[in-house]
Structures are given as structure tokens and as C-alpha cells.
mmCIF file of N, CA and C in Angstrom:
data_model
loop_
_atom_site.group_PDB
_atom_site.id
_atom_site.type_symbol
_atom_site.label_atom_id
_atom_site.label_comp_id
_atom_site.label_asym_id
_atom_site.label_seq_id
_atom_site.Cartn_x
_atom_site.Cartn_y
_atom_site.Cartn_z
ATOM 1 N N MET Q 1410 -25.386 -16.703 -49.760
ATOM 2 C CA MET Q 1410 -24.914 -15.496 -49.120
ATOM 3 C C MET Q 1410 -25.252 -15.586 -47.633
ATOM 4 N N ASP Q 1411 -24.262 -15.666 -46.762
ATOM 5 C CA ASP Q 1411 -24.475 -15.782 -45.327
ATOM 6 C C ASP Q 1411 -24.542 -14.387 -44.720
ATOM 7 N N VAL Q 1412 -25.725 -13.795 -44.745
ATOM 8 C CA VAL Q 1412 -25.916 -12.420 -44.296
ATOM 9 C C VAL Q 1412 -26.594 -12.441 -42.929
ATOM 10 N N LYS Q 1413 -26.049 -11.678 -41.985
ATOM 11 C CA LYS Q 1413 -26.587 -11.616 -40.620
ATOM 12 C C LYS Q 1413 -27.471 -10.392 -40.399
ATOM 13 N N ASN Q 1414 -27.402 -9.392 -41.268
ATOM 14 C CA ASN Q 1414 -28.154 -8.161 -41.093
ATOM 15 C C ASN Q 1414 -28.733 -7.693 -42.419
ATOM 16 N N LEU Q 1415 -29.957 -7.192 -42.368
ATOM 17 C CA LEU Q 1415 -30.580 -6.527 -43.502
ATOM 18 C C LEU Q 1415 -30.722 -5.077 -43.088
ATOM 19 N N VAL Q 1416 -29.998 -4.186 -43.746
ATOM 20 C CA VAL Q 1416 -29.927 -2.788 -43.337
ATOM 21 C C VAL Q 1416 -30.531 -1.889 -44.408
ATOM 22 N N PHE Q 1417 -31.503 -1.074 -44.001
ATOM 23 C CA PHE Q 1417 -31.995 0.006 -44.849
ATOM 24 C C PHE Q 1417 -31.245 1.249 -44.391
ATOM 25 N N ARG Q 1418 -30.530 1.903 -45.292
ATOM 26 C CA ARG Q 1418 -29.690 3.039 -44.912
ATOM 27 C C ARG Q 1418 -30.219 4.324 -45.532
ATOM 28 N N GLY Q 1419 -30.220 5.386 -44.734
ATOM 29 C CA GLY Q 1419 -30.627 6.699 -45.223
ATOM 30 C C GLY Q 1419 -32.135 6.856 -45.265
ATOM 31 N N ASP Q 1420 -32.570 7.827 -46.036
ATOM 32 C CA ASP Q 1420 -33.995 8.115 -46.171
ATOM 33 C C ASP Q 1420 -34.451 7.850 -47.591
ATOM 34 N N LEU Q 1421 -35.768 7.821 -47.767
ATOM 35 C CA LEU Q 1421 -36.329 7.656 -49.112
ATOM 36 C C LEU Q 1421 -36.021 8.888 -49.938
ATOM 37 N N GLN Q 1422 -35.646 8.672 -51.175
ATOM 38 C CA GLN Q 1422 -35.358 9.751 -52.112
ATOM 39 C C GLN Q 1422 -36.486 9.827 -53.126
ATOM 40 N N PRO Q 1423 -37.181 10.967 -53.231
ATOM 41 C CA PRO Q 1423 -38.259 11.060 -54.226
ATOM 42 C C PRO Q 1423 -37.744 10.710 -55.622
ATOM 43 N N GLY Q 1424 -38.358 9.713 -56.231
ATOM 44 C CA GLY Q 1424 -37.928 9.275 -57.562
ATOM 45 C C GLY Q 1424 -36.640 8.478 -57.563
ATOM 46 N N GLY Q 1425 -36.165 8.082 -56.387
ATOM 47 C CA GLY Q 1425 -34.905 7.348 -56.300
ATOM 48 C C GLY Q 1425 -35.056 5.882 -56.655
ATOM 49 N N ASP Q 1426 -33.941 5.272 -57.001
ATOM 50 C CA ASP Q 1426 -33.882 3.842 -57.288
ATOM 51 C C ASP Q 1426 -33.185 3.144 -56.134
ATOM 52 N N TRP Q 1427 -33.544 1.871 -55.906
ATOM 53 C CA TRP Q 1427 -32.922 1.074 -54.856
ATOM 54 C C TRP Q 1427 -31.615 0.461 -55.352
ATOM 55 N N TYR Q 1428 -30.584 0.545 -54.517
ATOM 56 C CA TYR Q 1428 -29.294 -0.082 -54.768
ATOM 57 C C TYR Q 1428 -28.876 -0.792 -53.498
ATOM 58 N N GLY Q 1429 -27.880 -1.643 -53.605
ATOM 59 C CA GLY Q 1429 -27.418 -2.346 -52.422
ATOM 60 C C GLY Q 1429 -26.069 -2.984 -52.621
ATOM 61 N N LYS Q 1430 -25.506 -3.408 -51.508
ATOM 62 C CA LYS Q 1430 -24.232 -4.113 -51.527
ATOM 63 C C LYS Q 1430 -24.120 -4.933 -50.261
ATOM 64 N N VAL Q 1431 -23.253 -5.917 -50.287
ATOM 65 C CA VAL Q 1431 -22.962 -6.710 -49.100
ATOM 66 C C VAL Q 1431 -21.679 -6.152 -48.514
ATOM 67 N N GLU Q 1432 -21.742 -5.795 -47.226
ATOM 68 C CA GLU Q 1432 -20.548 -5.278 -46.560
ATOM 69 C C GLU Q 1432 -20.446 -5.876 -45.164
ATOM 70 N N LYS Q 1433 -19.266 -5.774 -44.572
ATOM 71 C CA LYS Q 1433 -19.061 -6.290 -43.221
ATOM 72 C C LYS Q 1433 -19.186 -5.150 -42.226
ATOM 73 N N ASN Q 1434 -19.850 -5.433 -41.073
ATOM 74 C CA ASN Q 1434 -19.958 -4.421 -40.023
ATOM 75 C C ASN Q 1434 -18.765 -4.541 -39.077
ATOM 76 N N GLU Q 1435 -18.773 -3.754 -37.995
ATOM 77 C CA GLU Q 1435 -17.639 -3.747 -37.051
ATOM 78 C C GLU Q 1435 -17.400 -5.112 -36.426
ATOM 79 N N ALA Q 1436 -18.450 -5.904 -36.267
ATOM 80 C CA ALA Q 1436 -18.328 -7.234 -35.663
ATOM 81 C C ALA Q 1436 -17.882 -8.295 -36.670
ATOM 82 N N GLY Q 1437 -17.686 -7.889 -37.928
ATOM 83 C CA GLY Q 1437 -17.270 -8.828 -38.960
ATOM 84 C C GLY Q 1437 -18.411 -9.598 -39.596
ATOM 85 N N GLU Q 1438 -19.658 -9.231 -39.250
ATOM 86 C CA GLU Q 1438 -20.820 -9.897 -39.834
ATOM 87 C C GLU Q 1438 -21.158 -9.269 -41.176
ATOM 88 N N LYS Q 1439 -21.608 -10.114 -42.109
ATOM 89 C CA LYS Q 1439 -22.028 -9.611 -43.406
ATOM 90 C C LYS Q 1439 -23.413 -8.984 -43.303
ATOM 91 N N SER Q 1440 -23.557 -7.831 -43.926
ATOM 92 C CA SER Q 1440 -24.836 -7.123 -43.955
ATOM 93 C C SER Q 1440 -25.219 -6.848 -45.397
ATOM 94 N N LEU Q 1441 -26.494 -7.046 -45.715
ATOM 95 C CA LEU Q 1441 -27.038 -6.613 -46.990
ATOM 96 C C LEU Q 1441 -27.554 -5.207 -46.753
ATOM 97 N N VAL Q 1442 -26.911 -4.219 -47.359
ATOM 98 C CA VAL Q 1442 -27.252 -2.816 -47.151
ATOM 99 C C VAL Q 1442 -28.003 -2.312 -48.378
ATOM 100 N N LEU Q 1443 -29.228 -1.813 -48.158
ATOM 101 C CA LEU Q 1443 -30.057 -1.274 -49.233
ATOM 102 C C LEU Q 1443 -30.224 0.221 -49.025
ATOM 103 N N PHE Q 1444 -30.101 0.982 -50.111
ATOM 104 C CA PHE Q 1444 -30.229 2.435 -50.033
ATOM 105 C C PHE Q 1444 -30.779 2.954 -51.348
ATOM 106 N N GLN Q 1445 -31.190 4.215 -51.336
ATOM 107 C CA GLN Q 1445 -31.728 4.825 -52.553
ATOM 108 C C GLN Q 1445 -30.824 5.931 -53.064
ATOM 109 N N ARG Q 1446 -30.860 6.096 -54.374
ATOM 110 C CA ARG Q 1446 -30.162 7.183 -55.060
ATOM 111 C C ARG Q 1446 -31.103 7.765 -56.098
ATOM 112 N N THR Q 1447 -30.958 9.058 -56.340
ATOM 113 C CA THR Q 1447 -31.763 9.695 -57.385
ATOM 114 C C THR Q 1447 -30.917 9.890 -58.633
ATOM 115 N N GLY Q 1448 -31.600 10.057 -59.735
ATOM 116 C CA GLY Q 1448 -30.918 10.356 -60.991
ATOM 117 C C GLY Q 1448 -30.437 9.126 -61.727
ATOM 118 N N GLU Q 1449 -30.157 9.318 -62.991
ATOM 119 C CA GLU Q 1449 -29.650 8.242 -63.837
ATOM 120 C C GLU Q 1449 -28.173 7.996 -63.552
ATOM 121 N N ARG Q 1450 -27.755 6.747 -63.619
ATOM 122 C CA ARG Q 1450 -26.336 6.420 -63.469
ATOM 123 C C ARG Q 1450 -25.652 6.599 -64.812
ATOM 124 N N ASP Q 1451 -24.613 7.406 -64.847
ATOM 125 C CA ASP Q 1451 -23.833 7.518 -66.080
ATOM 126 C C ASP Q 1451 -22.816 6.378 -66.112
ATOM 127 N N THR Q 1452 -22.035 6.310 -67.155
ATOM 128 C CA THR Q 1452 -21.081 5.222 -67.341
ATOM 129 C C THR Q 1452 -20.056 5.176 -66.211
ATOM 130 N N VAL Q 1453 -19.584 6.337 -65.776
ATOM 131 C CA VAL Q 1453 -18.603 6.393 -64.691
ATOM 132 C C VAL Q 1453 -19.201 5.831 -63.406
ATOM 133 N N GLN Q 1454 -20.470 6.210 -63.099
ATOM 134 C CA GLN Q 1454 -21.125 5.711 -61.885
ATOM 135 C C GLN Q 1454 -21.353 4.207 -61.974
ATOM 136 N N GLN Q 1455 -21.736 3.721 -63.147
ATOM 137 C CA GLN Q 1455 -21.947 2.282 -63.318
ATOM 138 C C GLN Q 1455 -20.655 1.510 -63.091
ATOM 139 N N LEU Q 1456 -19.556 2.034 -63.627
ATOM 140 C CA LEU Q 1456 -18.255 1.388 -63.452
ATOM 141 C C LEU Q 1456 -17.832 1.422 -61.983
ATOM 142 N N SER Q 1457 -18.009 2.554 -61.346
ATOM 143 C CA SER Q 1457 -17.684 2.692 -59.929
ATOM 144 C C SER Q 1457 -18.521 1.727 -59.092
ATOM 145 N N ASP Q 1458 -19.822 1.635 -59.389
ATOM 146 C CA ASP Q 1458 -20.694 0.708 -58.671
ATOM 147 C C ASP Q 1458 -20.215 -0.728 -58.828
ATOM 148 N N LYS Q 1459 -19.857 -1.096 -60.040
ATOM 149 C CA LYS Q 1459 -19.394 -2.464 -60.295
ATOM 150 C C LYS Q 1459 -18.132 -2.768 -59.490
ATOM 151 N N MET Q 1460 -17.216 -1.825 -59.455
ATOM 152 C CA MET Q 1460 -15.963 -2.015 -58.718
ATOM 153 C C MET Q 1460 -16.197 -2.085 -57.209
ATOM 154 N N ASN Q 1461 -17.252 -1.431 -56.721
ATOM 155 C CA ASN Q 1461 -17.547 -1.407 -55.293
ATOM 156 C C ASN Q 1461 -18.611 -2.419 -54.878
ATOM 157 N N GLY Q 1462 -19.013 -3.290 -55.797
ATOM 158 C CA GLY Q 1462 -19.972 -4.349 -55.469
ATOM 159 C C GLY Q 1462 -21.392 -3.857 -55.270
ATOM 160 N N ILE Q 1463 -21.730 -2.719 -55.866
ATOM 161 C CA ILE Q 1463 -23.081 -2.167 -55.746
ATOM 162 C C ILE Q 1463 -23.925 -2.655 -56.913
ATOM 163 N N HIS Q 1464 -25.108 -3.174 -56.576
ATOM 164 C CA HIS Q 1464 -26.027 -3.715 -57.577
ATOM 165 C C HIS Q 1464 -27.415 -3.140 -57.350
ATOM 166 N N LYS Q 1465 -28.321 -3.445 -58.248
ATOM 167 C CA LYS Q 1465 -29.714 -3.042 -58.073
ATOM 168 C C LYS Q 1465 -30.238 -3.671 -56.778
ATOM 169 N N GLY Q 1466 -30.896 -2.879 -55.959
ATOM 170 C CA GLY Q 1466 -31.387 -3.352 -54.667
ATOM 171 C C GLY Q 1466 -32.412 -4.453 -54.780
ATOM 172 N N GLU Q 1467 -33.281 -4.343 -55.783
ATOM 173 C CA GLU Q 1467 -34.318 -5.354 -55.965
ATOM 174 C C GLU Q 1467 -33.700 -6.719 -56.235
ATOM 175 N N LYS Q 1468 -32.640 -6.729 -57.043
ATOM 176 C CA LYS Q 1468 -31.955 -7.976 -57.390
ATOM 177 C C LYS Q 1468 -31.316 -8.605 -56.148
ATOM 178 N N LEU Q 1469 -30.617 -7.802 -55.355
ATOM 179 C CA LEU Q 1469 -29.964 -8.326 -54.159
ATOM 180 C C LEU Q 1469 -30.976 -8.812 -53.118
ATOM 181 N N ALA Q 1470 -32.044 -8.057 -52.914
ATOM 182 C CA ALA Q 1470 -33.066 -8.472 -51.942
ATOM 183 C C ALA Q 1470 -33.711 -9.777 -52.369
ATOM 184 N N THR Q 1471 -33.971 -9.922 -53.655
ATOM 185 C CA THR Q 1471 -34.564 -11.154 -54.159
ATOM 186 C C THR Q 1471 -33.612 -12.329 -53.949
ATOM 187 N N GLN Q 1472 -32.325 -12.140 -54.240
ATOM 188 C CA GLN Q 1472 -31.341 -13.213 -54.038
ATOM 189 C C GLN Q 1472 -31.246 -13.603 -52.577
ATOM 190 N N PHE Q 1473 -31.301 -12.628 -51.671
ATOM 191 C CA PHE Q 1473 -31.120 -12.877 -50.254
ATOM 192 C C PHE Q 1473 -32.321 -13.574 -49.632
ATOM 193 N N ILE Q 1474 -33.530 -13.179 -50.010
ATOM 194 C CA ILE Q 1474 -34.725 -13.641 -49.315
ATOM 195 C C ILE Q 1474 -35.544 -14.667 -50.104
ATOM 196 N N ASP Q 1475 -35.397 -14.722 -51.427
ATOM 197 C CA ASP Q 1475 -36.228 -15.599 -52.243
ATOM 198 C C ASP Q 1475 -36.160 -17.043 -51.764
ATOM 199 N N GLY Q 1476 -37.330 -17.641 -51.546
ATOM 200 C CA GLY Q 1476 -37.412 -19.033 -51.137
ATOM 201 C C GLY Q 1476 -37.169 -19.277 -49.667
ATOM 202 N N LYS Q 1477 -37.030 -18.202 -48.881
ATOM 203 C CA LYS Q 1477 -36.777 -18.353 -47.454
ATOM 204 C C LYS Q 1477 -37.955 -17.843 -46.653
ATOM 205 N N LYS Q 1478 -38.092 -18.358 -45.469
ATOM 206 C CA LYS Q 1478 -39.168 -17.935 -44.579
ATOM 207 C C LYS Q 1478 -38.587 -16.979 -43.546
ATOM 208 N N LEU Q 1479 -39.236 -15.841 -43.369
ATOM 209 C CA LEU Q 1479 -38.793 -14.835 -42.428
ATOM 210 C C LEU Q 1479 -39.746 -14.798 -41.249
ATOM 211 N N ASN Q 1480 -39.203 -14.859 -40.044
ATOM 212 C CA ASN Q 1480 -40.018 -14.793 -38.835
ATOM 213 C C ASN Q 1480 -39.484 -13.668 -37.958
ATOM 214 N N LEU Q 1481 -40.272 -12.590 -37.813
ATOM 215 C CA LEU Q 1481 -39.876 -11.486 -36.959
ATOM 216 C C LEU Q 1481 -40.078 -11.900 -35.511
ATOM 217 N N VAL Q 1482 -39.083 -11.652 -34.669
ATOM 218 C CA VAL Q 1482 -39.101 -12.077 -33.280
ATOM 219 C C VAL Q 1482 -39.597 -10.927 -32.408
ATOM 220 N N GLY Q 1483 -40.526 -11.206 -31.512
ATOM 221 C CA GLY Q 1483 -41.037 -10.189 -30.596
ATOM 222 C C GLY Q 1483 -42.422 -9.721 -30.990
ATOM 223 N N ASN Q 1484 -43.180 -9.303 -30.004
ATOM 224 C CA ASN Q 1484 -44.554 -8.887 -30.246
ATOM 225 C C ASN Q 1484 -44.733 -7.385 -30.298
ATOM 226 N N THR Q 1485 -43.671 -6.616 -30.143
ATOM 227 C CA THR Q 1485 -43.798 -5.156 -30.117
ATOM 228 C C THR Q 1485 -43.679 -4.528 -31.494
ATOM 229 N N ILE Q 1486 -43.525 -5.344 -32.516
ATOM 230 C CA ILE Q 1486 -43.326 -4.828 -33.868
ATOM 231 C C ILE Q 1486 -44.677 -4.479 -34.486
ATOM 232 N N LYS Q 1487 -44.825 -3.218 -34.892
ATOM 233 C CA LYS Q 1487 -46.062 -2.795 -35.548
ATOM 234 C C LYS Q 1487 -46.126 -3.409 -36.940
ATOM 235 N N ASP Q 1488 -47.321 -3.796 -37.360
ATOM 236 C CA ASP Q 1488 -47.520 -4.349 -38.704
ATOM 237 C C ASP Q 1488 -46.562 -5.492 -39.005
ATOM 238 N N LYS Q 1489 -46.370 -6.373 -38.031
ATOM 239 C CA LYS Q 1489 -45.440 -7.494 -38.154
ATOM 240 C C LYS Q 1489 -45.735 -8.355 -39.384
ATOM 241 N N GLU Q 1490 -47.001 -8.693 -39.573
ATOM 242 C CA GLU Q 1490 -47.372 -9.562 -40.696
ATOM 243 C C GLU Q 1490 -47.114 -8.878 -42.032
ATOM 244 N N SER Q 1491 -47.411 -7.575 -42.111
ATOM 245 C CA SER Q 1491 -47.172 -6.842 -43.364
ATOM 246 C C SER Q 1491 -45.697 -6.799 -43.696
ATOM 247 N N LEU Q 1492 -44.862 -6.522 -42.700
ATOM 248 C CA LEU Q 1492 -43.420 -6.452 -42.939
ATOM 249 C C LEU Q 1492 -42.887 -7.806 -43.386
ATOM 250 N N GLN Q 1493 -43.306 -8.885 -42.713
ATOM 251 C CA GLN Q 1493 -42.880 -10.225 -43.134
ATOM 252 C C GLN Q 1493 -43.293 -10.498 -44.576
ATOM 253 N N ARG Q 1494 -44.523 -10.135 -44.922
ATOM 254 C CA ARG Q 1494 -45.040 -10.375 -46.277
ATOM 255 C C ARG Q 1494 -44.216 -9.607 -47.312
ATOM 256 N N TYR Q 1495 -43.918 -8.334 -47.046
ATOM 257 C CA TYR Q 1495 -43.128 -7.542 -48.001
ATOM 258 C C TYR Q 1495 -41.722 -8.111 -48.163
ATOM 259 N N LEU Q 1496 -41.086 -8.499 -47.060
ATOM 260 C CA LEU Q 1496 -39.702 -8.947 -47.142
ATOM 261 C C LEU Q 1496 -39.544 -10.329 -47.745
ATOM 262 N N GLN Q 1497 -40.550 -11.196 -47.622
ATOM 263 C CA GLN Q 1497 -40.416 -12.527 -48.211
ATOM 264 C C GLN Q 1497 -41.313 -12.686 -49.429
ATOM 265 N N SER Q 1498 -41.539 -11.590 -50.140
ATOM 266 C CA SER Q 1498 -42.473 -11.608 -51.271
ATOM 267 C C SER Q 1498 -41.947 -12.350 -52.490
ATOM 268 N N GLY Q 1499 -40.732 -12.861 -52.429
ATOM 269 C CA GLY Q 1499 -40.192 -13.583 -53.584
ATOM 270 C C GLY Q 1499 -39.421 -12.644 -54.478
ATOM 271 N N HIS Q 1500 -40.071 -12.095 -55.478
ATOM 272 C CA HIS Q 1500 -39.398 -11.174 -56.381
ATOM 273 C C HIS Q 1500 -39.630 -9.751 -55.886
ATOM 274 N N HIS Q 1501 -38.566 -9.090 -55.484
ATOM 275 C CA HIS Q 1501 -38.703 -7.753 -54.912
ATOM 276 C C HIS Q 1501 -38.767 -6.682 -55.979
ATOM 277 N N THR Q 1502 -39.598 -5.689 -55.691
ATOM 278 C CA THR Q 1502 -39.790 -4.563 -56.597
ATOM 279 C C THR Q 1502 -39.554 -3.281 -55.814
ATOM 280 N N TYR Q 1503 -39.573 -2.158 -56.515
ATOM 281 C CA TYR Q 1503 -39.463 -0.851 -55.885
ATOM 282 C C TYR Q 1503 -40.522 -0.726 -54.789
ATOM 283 N N THR Q 1504 -41.744 -1.167 -55.087
ATOM 284 C CA THR Q 1504 -42.863 -1.031 -54.147
ATOM 285 C C THR Q 1504 -42.666 -1.870 -52.885
ATOM 286 N N THR Q 1505 -42.230 -3.130 -53.017
ATOM 287 C CA THR Q 1505 -42.075 -3.961 -51.819
ATOM 288 C C THR Q 1505 -40.933 -3.448 -50.946
ATOM 289 N N LEU Q 1506 -39.827 -3.003 -51.548
ATOM 290 C CA LEU Q 1506 -38.719 -2.474 -50.752
ATOM 291 C C LEU Q 1506 -39.101 -1.164 -50.075
ATOM 292 N N THR Q 1507 -39.805 -0.292 -50.791
ATOM 293 C CA THR Q 1507 -40.222 0.991 -50.214
ATOM 294 C C THR Q 1507 -41.200 0.759 -49.068
ATOM 295 N N SER Q 1508 -42.140 -0.151 -49.242
ATOM 296 C CA SER Q 1508 -43.101 -0.461 -48.185
ATOM 297 C C SER Q 1508 -42.405 -1.047 -46.964
ATOM 298 N N ALA Q 1509 -41.461 -1.962 -47.175
ATOM 299 C CA ALA Q 1509 -40.715 -2.549 -46.059
ATOM 300 C C ALA Q 1509 -39.897 -1.479 -45.353
ATOM 301 N N PHE Q 1510 -39.242 -0.601 -46.119
ATOM 302 C CA PHE Q 1510 -38.460 0.501 -45.539
ATOM 303 C C PHE Q 1510 -39.327 1.332 -44.602
ATOM 304 N N LYS Q 1511 -40.507 1.716 -45.076
ATOM 305 C CA LYS Q 1511 -41.399 2.560 -44.271
ATOM 306 C C LYS Q 1511 -41.809 1.858 -42.985
ATOM 307 N N LEU Q 1512 -42.124 0.565 -43.051
ATOM 308 C CA LEU Q 1512 -42.521 -0.176 -41.855
ATOM 309 C C LEU Q 1512 -41.359 -0.320 -40.873
ATOM 310 N N VAL Q 1513 -40.148 -0.559 -41.377
ATOM 311 C CA VAL Q 1513 -38.985 -0.687 -40.511
ATOM 312 C C VAL Q 1513 -38.698 0.647 -39.818
ATOM 313 N N LYS Q 1514 -38.726 1.742 -40.580
ATOM 314 C CA LYS Q 1514 -38.385 3.048 -40.008
ATOM 315 C C LYS Q 1514 -39.416 3.515 -38.989
ATOM 316 N N GLU Q 1515 -40.655 3.038 -39.066
ATOM 317 C CA GLU Q 1515 -41.694 3.439 -38.117
ATOM 318 C C GLU Q 1515 -41.566 2.746 -36.762
ATOM 319 N N GLN Q 1516 -40.659 1.793 -36.635
ATOM 320 C CA GLN Q 1516 -40.501 1.078 -35.369
ATOM 321 C C GLN Q 1516 -39.820 1.980 -34.343
ATOM 322 N N ILE Q 1517 -39.763 1.500 -33.108
ATOM 323 C CA ILE Q 1517 -39.142 2.261 -32.020
ATOM 324 C C ILE Q 1517 -37.663 2.459 -32.326
ATOM 325 N N GLN Q 1518 -37.196 3.692 -32.216
ATOM 326 C CA GLN Q 1518 -35.798 3.996 -32.479
ATOM 327 C C GLN Q 1518 -34.970 3.871 -31.199
ATOM 328 N N THR Q 1519 -33.733 3.436 -31.365
ATOM 329 C CA THR Q 1519 -32.804 3.397 -30.246
ATOM 330 C C THR Q 1519 -32.213 4.794 -30.084
ATOM 331 N N PRO Q 1520 -31.543 5.074 -28.970
ATOM 332 C CA PRO Q 1520 -30.969 6.420 -28.789
ATOM 333 C C PRO Q 1520 -30.013 6.836 -29.906
ATOM 334 N N SER Q 1521 -29.364 5.882 -30.570
ATOM 335 C CA SER Q 1521 -28.422 6.227 -31.645
ATOM 336 C C SER Q 1521 -29.134 6.600 -32.940
ATOM 337 N N GLY Q 1522 -30.450 6.392 -32.983
ATOM 338 C CA GLY Q 1522 -31.196 6.659 -34.205
ATOM 339 C C GLY Q 1522 -31.344 5.425 -35.064
ATOM 340 N N THR Q 1523 -30.670 4.346 -34.687
ATOM 341 C CA THR Q 1523 -30.745 3.103 -35.439
ATOM 342 C C THR Q 1523 -31.900 2.252 -34.924
ATOM 343 N N ILE Q 1524 -32.649 1.672 -35.833
ATOM 344 C CA ILE Q 1524 -33.763 0.798 -35.489
ATOM 345 C C ILE Q 1524 -33.328 -0.629 -35.775
ATOM 346 N N VAL Q 1525 -33.531 -1.528 -34.817
ATOM 347 C CA VAL Q 1525 -33.136 -2.922 -34.996
ATOM 348 C C VAL Q 1525 -34.331 -3.818 -34.671
ATOM 349 N N ILE Q 1526 -34.669 -4.707 -35.601
ATOM 350 C CA ILE Q 1526 -35.752 -5.668 -35.416
ATOM 351 C C ILE Q 1526 -35.136 -7.064 -35.505
ATOM 352 N N PRO Q 1527 -35.160 -7.839 -34.406
ATOM 353 C CA PRO Q 1527 -34.611 -9.193 -34.478
ATOM 354 C C PRO Q 1527 -35.517 -10.104 -35.309
ATOM 355 N N ALA Q 1528 -34.905 -11.035 -36.018
ATOM 356 C CA ALA Q 1528 -35.669 -11.947 -36.865
ATOM 357 C C ALA Q 1528 -34.902 -13.251 -37.044
ATOM 358 N N GLU Q 1529 -35.611 -14.239 -37.556
ATOM 359 C CA GLU Q 1529 -35.000 -15.500 -37.960
ATOM 360 C C GLU Q 1529 -35.345 -15.716 -39.419
ATOM 361 N N ILE Q 1530 -34.399 -16.224 -40.164
ATOM 362 C CA ILE Q 1530 -34.663 -16.546 -41.564
ATOM 363 C C ILE Q 1530 -34.265 -18.000 -41.768
ATOM 364 N N SER Q 1531 -35.110 -18.753 -42.442
ATOM 365 C CA SER Q 1531 -34.818 -20.161 -42.634
ATOM 366 C C SER Q 1531 -35.071 -20.559 -44.077
ATOM 367 N N SER Q 1532 -34.352 -21.569 -44.481
ATOM 368 C CA SER Q 1532 -34.533 -22.100 -45.830
ATOM 369 C C SER Q 1532 -34.379 -23.605 -45.768
ATOM 370 N N SER Q 1533 -34.973 -24.278 -46.728
ATOM 371 C CA SER Q 1533 -34.820 -25.725 -46.838
ATOM 372 C C SER Q 1533 -33.552 -25.990 -47.616
ATOM 373 N N ILE Q 1534 -32.719 -26.862 -47.089
ATOM 374 C CA ILE Q 1534 -31.476 -27.195 -47.781
ATOM 375 C C ILE Q 1534 -31.357 -28.700 -47.927
ATOM 376 N N GLY Q 1535 -30.664 -29.114 -48.944
ATOM 377 C CA GLY Q 1535 -30.401 -30.528 -49.142
ATOM 378 C C GLY Q 1535 -31.607 -31.318 -49.597
ATOM 379 N N PRO Q 1536 -31.379 -32.580 -49.978
ATOM 380 C CA PRO Q 1536 -32.450 -33.412 -50.514
ATOM 381 C C PRO Q 1536 -33.526 -33.759 -49.488
ATOM 382 N N ALA Q 1537 -33.212 -33.760 -48.206
ATOM 383 C CA ALA Q 1537 -34.188 -34.139 -47.189
ATOM 384 C C ALA Q 1537 -34.997 -32.935 -46.694
ATOM 385 N N ASN Q 1538 -34.826 -31.787 -47.336
ATOM 386 C CA ASN Q 1538 -35.519 -30.559 -46.926
ATOM 387 C C ASN Q 1538 -35.289 -30.226 -45.452
ATOM 388 N N ASN Q 1539 -34.046 -30.322 -45.022
ATOM 389 C CA ASN Q 1539 -33.702 -29.934 -43.659
ATOM 390 C C ASN Q 1539 -33.841 -28.422 -43.533
ATOM 391 N N GLN Q 1540 -34.340 -27.964 -42.383
ATOM 392 C CA GLN Q 1540 -34.465 -26.537 -42.143
ATOM 393 C C GLN Q 1540 -33.133 -25.981 -41.646
ATOM 394 N N ASN Q 1541 -32.694 -24.895 -42.233
ATOM 395 C CA ASN Q 1541 -31.499 -24.193 -41.800
ATOM 396 C C ASN Q 1541 -31.954 -22.812 -41.342
ATOM 397 N N THR Q 1542 -31.932 -22.570 -40.025
ATOM 398 C CA THR Q 1542 -32.422 -21.307 -39.471
ATOM 399 C C THR Q 1542 -31.258 -20.499 -38.925
ATOM 400 N N GLN Q 1543 -31.253 -19.200 -39.224
ATOM 401 C CA GLN Q 1543 -30.231 -18.322 -38.666
ATOM 402 C C GLN Q 1543 -30.897 -17.042 -38.172
ATOM 403 N N ASN Q 1544 -30.288 -16.450 -37.147
ATOM 404 C CA ASN Q 1544 -30.779 -15.189 -36.625
ATOM 405 C C ASN Q 1544 -30.228 -14.049 -37.471
ATOM 406 N N ILE Q 1545 -31.085 -13.090 -37.757
ATOM 407 C CA ILE Q 1545 -30.652 -11.887 -38.470
ATOM 408 C C ILE Q 1545 -31.261 -10.685 -37.769
ATOM 409 N N LYS Q 1546 -30.752 -9.511 -38.102
ATOM 410 C CA LYS Q 1546 -31.335 -8.264 -37.610
ATOM 411 C C LYS Q 1546 -31.743 -7.451 -38.832
ATOM 412 N N ILE Q 1547 -32.926 -6.898 -38.761
ATOM 413 C CA ILE Q 1547 -33.410 -5.987 -39.802
ATOM 414 C C ILE Q 1547 -33.348 -4.602 -39.178
ATOM 415 N N GLN Q 1548 -32.696 -3.670 -39.844
ATOM 416 C CA GLN Q 1548 -32.503 -2.385 -39.217
ATOM 417 C C GLN Q 1548 -32.524 -1.234 -40.200
ATOM 418 N N TRP Q 1549 -32.706 -0.051 -39.636
ATOM 419 C CA TRP Q 1549 -32.591 1.201 -40.390
ATOM 420 C C TRP Q 1549 -31.490 2.022 -39.745
ATOM 421 N N GLU Q 1550 -30.635 2.584 -40.587
ATOM 422 C CA GLU Q 1550 -29.579 3.475 -40.112
ATOM 423 C C GLU Q 1550 -29.724 4.822 -40.798
ATOM 424 N N PRO Q 1551 -29.550 5.895 -40.039
ATOM 425 C CA PRO Q 1551 -29.645 7.228 -40.660
ATOM 426 C C PRO Q 1551 -28.544 7.468 -41.674
#
């Protein structure tokens, strides 16, 4: 999955579950968008989610980040090491996503209300373990 942005959207929902989907932004870049919803999904909601490419957030975050190294760029990021640890924890859970969400949202906000944290994500590819590094943005949107 060639994703350029990791987006936490909306606010935390008490008792909510994490969901997500891959979508394209205005620039045509793929973004992994994670959000919360409350309540049980009925059959209609499950079918609608499937048709719209919405999956469990923990599953998508694990697929996107598992086995990759995340390096947050810049020294102004509060709790940089904690955020890196939560996001590259391997198997993502409700707790790791919620903790990462809170750390991302606590960063300096831009005038639009959107928070953007530049980062690099790399993975070993091929038999020679070549490093493949790409720039991504981790952000929160209201």
C-alpha cells in the first residue's frame, strides 16, 4: 500500500471503535484515514462499510506500519519517541491507536485546525534488504 499520509480524523468517541479506509486527497496522494465510531455495526452498516472500503482501523494500521521503521522529522514534536513507539508497535490495538491519536492531536495546530507531522517510513525490500524510504505526513483533521 503506497500511502503518503496517515490521517486521524475527528475526535475520540467514548466507547468508540477504530475504523479506517484508504482514500485519495486533493493532490491525488493516498491517505490511510483512521476514525472512530460508536455503537455496534448492524448488517446494513457492515455491508455499506464493505462497499466503501472501510475496515477495522487496527487491521489497516497494522498492515500499513507492520515491519516498517517510522522516523518523525523535526525536533519540535512533543513525546516524539512515544509517538514513534505507538505507531510502529507492530500489531495495533485500540490502546496504541488511541494513544497515538492523543499525541498527534496535542501537537501545534495550523490555522485550519489541521495538525501535520512530517515523517519518513522505511521498510526492507527484496533479498538484499535494500532500504525503501518514503516521506509521509501524520496528521489530525477535525
